[in-house]
Tab-separated table of C-alpha atoms in Angstrom:
chain	number	residue	atom	x	y	z
A	30	MET	CA	16.922	15.852	-2.568
A	31	ASN	CA	16.243	14.405	-5.758
A	32	THR	CA	12.882	14.409	-7.522
A	33	PRO	CA	11.795	10.694	-7.095
A	34	ASN	CA	12.389	11.195	-3.334
A	35	LYS	CA	10.213	14.214	-3.186
A	36	LEU	CA	7.457	12.465	-5.010
A	37	THR	CA	7.855	9.832	-2.283
A	38	ILE	CA	7.487	12.611	0.512
A	39	ALA	CA	4.381	13.849	-1.407
A	40	ARG	CA	2.912	10.534	-1.104
A	41	ILE	CA	3.551	10.585	2.598
A	42	ILE	CA	1.864	13.974	2.771
A	43	ALA	CA	-1.143	13.047	0.992
A	44	THR	CA	-1.859	10.256	3.102
A	45	PRO	CA	-3.638	12.055	6.070
A	46	VAL	CA	-5.405	14.182	3.478
A	47	PHE	CA	-6.614	11.135	1.888
A	48	MET	CA	-7.627	9.665	5.185
A	49	ALA	CA	-9.429	13.007	6.164
A	50	ALA	CA	-11.218	13.072	2.733
A	51	LEU	CA	-12.466	9.405	3.422
A	52	MET	CA	-13.463	9.661	6.889
A	53	PHE	CA	-15.144	13.185	7.026
A	54	GLU	CA	-18.490	13.344	5.377
A	55	PHE	CA	-18.927	16.169	2.970
A	56	PRO	CA	-20.536	15.989	-0.365
A	57	TYR	CA	-18.817	13.455	-2.918
A	58	HIS	CA	-16.023	12.943	-0.352
A	59	TYR	CA	-15.692	9.377	-1.573
A	60	THR	CA	-14.906	10.898	-4.960
A	61	VAL	CA	-12.360	13.146	-3.697
A	62	SER	CA	-10.637	10.475	-1.581
A	63	LEU	CA	-10.533	8.271	-4.700
A	64	VAL	CA	-8.708	11.089	-6.706
A	65	ILE	CA	-6.185	11.734	-3.726
A	66	PHE	CA	-5.587	7.980	-3.488
A	67	ALA	CA	-5.323	7.660	-7.291
A	68	LEU	CA	-2.777	10.559	-7.549
A	69	ALA	CA	-0.845	9.360	-4.610
A	70	SER	CA	-0.609	5.903	-5.961
A	71	LEU	CA	0.858	7.315	-9.430
A	72	THR	CA	3.516	8.935	-7.765
A	73	ASP	CA	4.627	5.482	-6.713
A	74	MET	CA	4.948	4.407	-10.248
A	75	ILE	CA	6.466	7.803	-11.262
A	76	ASP	CA	9.095	8.017	-8.714
A	77	GLY	CA	10.372	4.440	-9.195
A	78	LYS	CA	10.507	4.809	-13.138
A	79	MET	CA	12.266	8.160	-12.730
A	80	ALA	CA	14.808	6.766	-10.265
A	81	ARG	CA	15.805	3.841	-12.390
A	82	LYS	CA	15.704	5.846	-15.712
A	83	TYR	CA	18.032	8.663	-14.427
A	84	ASN	CA	19.903	6.622	-12.067
A	85	LEU	CA	18.580	8.535	-9.010
A	86	ILE	CA	18.353	5.509	-6.661
A	87	THR	CA	19.208	6.403	-3.183
A	88	ASP	CA	19.250	4.241	0.177
A	89	PHE	CA	16.723	6.804	1.570
A	90	GLY	CA	14.444	6.372	-1.444
A	91	LYS	CA	14.899	2.622	-1.213
A	92	PHE	CA	13.750	2.868	2.632
A	93	LEU	CA	11.291	5.602	2.362
A	94	ASP	CA	9.425	4.389	-0.823
A	95	PRO	CA	8.009	1.125	0.577
A	96	LEU	CA	7.131	2.998	3.888
A	97	ALA	CA	5.143	5.625	2.110
A	98	ASP	CA	3.215	2.639	0.203
A	99	LYS	CA	2.651	1.233	3.514
A	100	MET	CA	1.168	4.353	4.977
A	101	LEU	CA	-1.084	5.011	2.127
A	102	THR	CA	-2.372	1.389	1.775
A	103	THR	CA	-2.792	0.972	5.627
A	104	ALA	CA	-4.636	4.403	5.929
A	105	ALA	CA	-7.023	3.022	3.175
A	106	PHE	CA	-7.468	-0.362	4.868
A	107	LEU	CA	-8.135	1.401	8.388
A	108	GLY	CA	-10.833	3.683	6.520
A	109	PHE	CA	-12.502	0.643	5.132
A	110	ILE	CA	-12.927	-1.070	8.619
A	111	LYS	CA	-14.215	2.270	9.814
A	112	LEU	CA	-16.735	2.256	7.025
A	113	GLY	CA	-17.635	-1.314	7.783
A	114	ILE	CA	-16.668	-3.016	4.451
A	115	GLY	CA	-16.396	-6.241	5.997
A	116	TRP	CA	-14.461	-8.864	8.100
A	117	GLN	CA	-12.250	-9.902	5.512
A	118	VAL	CA	-10.396	-6.272	5.124
A	119	THR	CA	-9.605	-6.718	8.954
A	120	TRP	CA	-7.911	-9.970	8.066
A	121	ILE	CA	-6.202	-8.500	4.985
A	122	LEU	CA	-5.035	-5.745	7.204
A	123	PHE	CA	-3.650	-8.048	9.771
A	124	ILE	CA	-1.756	-9.942	7.088
A	125	VAL	CA	-0.551	-6.820	5.473
A	126	LEU	CA	0.716	-5.197	8.995
A	127	PHE	CA	2.284	-8.554	10.133
A	128	ARG	CA	4.093	-8.840	6.798
A	129	GLU	CA	5.170	-4.990	6.947
A	130	PHE	CA	6.467	-5.129	10.637
A	131	MET	CA	8.500	-8.235	9.808
A	132	VAL	CA	9.899	-6.598	6.647
A	133	SER	CA	10.665	-3.302	8.579
A	134	SER	CA	12.218	-4.985	11.324
A	135	LEU	CA	14.596	-6.849	8.804
A	136	ARG	CA	15.493	-3.877	7.120
A	137	LEU	CA	16.745	-2.507	10.317
A	138	VAL	CA	18.318	-5.812	11.324
A	139	VAL	CA	20.289	-5.735	7.971
A	140	VAL	CA	21.352	-2.166	8.033
A	141	SER	CA	22.505	-2.430	11.845
A	142	SER	CA	24.533	-5.381	10.910
A	143	GLY	CA	26.558	-3.551	8.080
A	144	GLY	CA	24.352	-4.663	5.150
A	145	LYS	CA	22.763	-2.640	2.295
A	146	VAL	CA	19.124	-1.538	2.328
A	147	ILE	CA	17.333	-4.130	0.427
A	148	ALA	CA	14.950	-2.555	-2.271
A	149	ALA	CA	11.446	-4.186	-2.856
A	150	ASN	CA	11.459	-7.226	-4.827
A	151	ILE	CA	8.967	-7.865	-7.669
A	152	TRP	CA	6.831	-9.815	-5.531
A	153	GLY	CA	6.479	-6.874	-3.068
A	154	LYS	CA	5.984	-4.518	-6.056
A	155	LEU	CA	3.023	-6.900	-7.297
A	156	LYS	CA	1.668	-6.827	-3.742
A	157	THR	CA	1.735	-3.017	-3.797
A	158	VAL	CA	0.067	-2.797	-7.213
A	159	THR	CA	-2.804	-5.373	-6.416
A	160	GLN	CA	-3.572	-3.375	-3.090
A	161	MET	CA	-3.536	0.117	-4.589
A	162	ALA	CA	-5.842	-1.394	-7.579
A	163	GLY	CA	-7.989	-3.019	-5.034
A	164	ILE	CA	-8.301	0.235	-2.860
A	165	CYS	CA	-8.944	2.338	-6.234
A	166	THR	CA	-11.925	-0.027	-6.945
A	167	ALA	CA	-13.192	-0.086	-3.719
A	168	LEU	CA	-12.991	3.843	-3.416
A	169	LEU	CA	-14.465	3.932	-7.138
A	170	ALA	CA	-17.440	1.598	-5.948
A	171	TYR	CA	-18.079	3.894	-2.923
A	172	ALA	CA	-17.953	6.929	-5.090
A	173	LEU	CA	-20.357	5.390	-7.485
A	174	ILE	CA	-22.689	3.975	-4.884
A	175	LYS	CA	-22.677	6.715	-2.166
A	176	ASP	CA	-21.738	9.805	-4.164
A	177	PHE	CA	-23.849	8.981	-7.414
A	178	GLY	CA	-26.444	6.628	-6.067
A	179	ILE	CA	-25.821	3.654	-8.662
A	180	ALA	CA	-26.825	0.946	-6.112
A	181	ASN	CA	-28.274	-1.816	-7.881
A	182	ALA	CA	-27.829	-5.216	-6.546
A	183	LEU	CA	-25.862	-6.690	-9.669
A	184	PHE	CA	-23.387	-3.601	-9.389
A	185	VAL	CA	-22.892	-3.893	-5.841
A	186	GLY	CA	-22.343	-7.680	-6.229
A	187	VAL	CA	-19.717	-7.484	-9.021
A	188	CYS	CA	-17.886	-4.519	-7.127
A	189	ASP	CA	-17.918	-6.745	-3.885
A	190	ALA	CA	-16.343	-9.895	-5.905
A	191	VAL	CA	-13.751	-7.844	-7.793
A	192	ILE	CA	-12.817	-6.104	-4.553
A	193	SER	CA	-12.455	-9.153	-2.606
A	194	ILE	CA	-10.511	-10.983	-5.309
A	195	LEU	CA	-8.076	-8.147	-5.579
A	196	PHE	CA	-7.618	-7.662	-1.966
A	197	TRP	CA	-6.987	-11.488	-1.248
A	198	ILE	CA	-4.482	-11.762	-4.115
A	199	SER	CA	-2.760	-8.766	-2.452
A	200	ALA	CA	-2.732	-10.655	0.923
A	201	VAL	CA	-1.252	-13.865	-0.942
A	202	LEU	CA	1.545	-11.707	-2.418
A	203	CYS	CA	2.313	-10.104	1.003
A	204	ILE	CA	2.914	-13.639	2.357
A	205	VAL	CA	5.034	-14.601	-0.637
A	206	SER	CA	6.801	-11.505	-0.747
A	207	GLY	CA	7.550	-11.497	3.060
A	208	VAL	CA	8.807	-15.097	3.104
A	209	ILE	CA	11.020	-14.236	-0.044
A	210	TYR	CA	12.476	-11.136	1.845
A	211	PHE	CA	13.023	-13.045	5.137
A	212	LEU	CA	15.024	-15.692	3.240
A	213	ALA	CA	17.160	-13.050	1.564
A	214	CYS	CA	17.981	-11.413	4.899
A	215	LYS	CA	18.212	-14.678	7.043
A	216	GLU	CA	21.949	-14.420	7.012
A	217	TYR	CA	21.979	-11.174	9.191
A	218	ILE	CA	19.654	-12.896	11.760
A	219	ASP	CA	21.449	-13.936	14.798
A	220	PRO	CA	19.482	-14.659	17.971
A	221	SER	CA	22.519	-14.827	19.946
A	222	LYS	CA	23.270	-11.196	19.548
C-alpha cells in the first residue's frame, strides 16, 4: 500500500477519535477535537499532492479518499447537531448526505458497468475544502468560547456569520459538484437493467 493511501486510512481511523473528543466532555475537549480534525484534514491535502506528484494515483485511492472525507466531515456535522449549533447545520447535513449517497451510488454503477472509478472533480474538491474550513472555524470558535472563555457578543456574532457563510457555500458546491458528477455518469445509467 502506498503512502497516500496510508494517509487516507489514517484519516478514516482519526474520524472516531475526533468524534469522541468532540462529544465527550473533558478539559479543552473542543481544542483537542480541533487539533485532530485539522491534522486529519491536512492528510487530505498531503495525500492528494503526493499521489499526483509521484504518480501514485490508484483506483483504491480514488474511491477511498472521498469516502474518508465524507466520514470526517459527516462526523463533524453530526457532532454539531448534537451540540445544538443550529437548524441550518441539519439542512446542510441533509444536502451533504443526499449528494454523497447519490455520488457513491453512481460510482458503484459506473464500476459495475465496466467504467473506471471517477475521481473527484474541482467542484467536489472545493466543496470539501469549504466544508473543512467551515468545520475548523466552528471548532476554533467553540474552543475559544467554551475552552478559553472568550464569549463577548460581537465575537460570537462574527463567528456565527463566518461559519454560516462557509457552510452554505459548501452546500451550494455540494449541489453543483453532484450535478456535474451525475452528468458525467449519465451514460452508465440504464433504468431498464
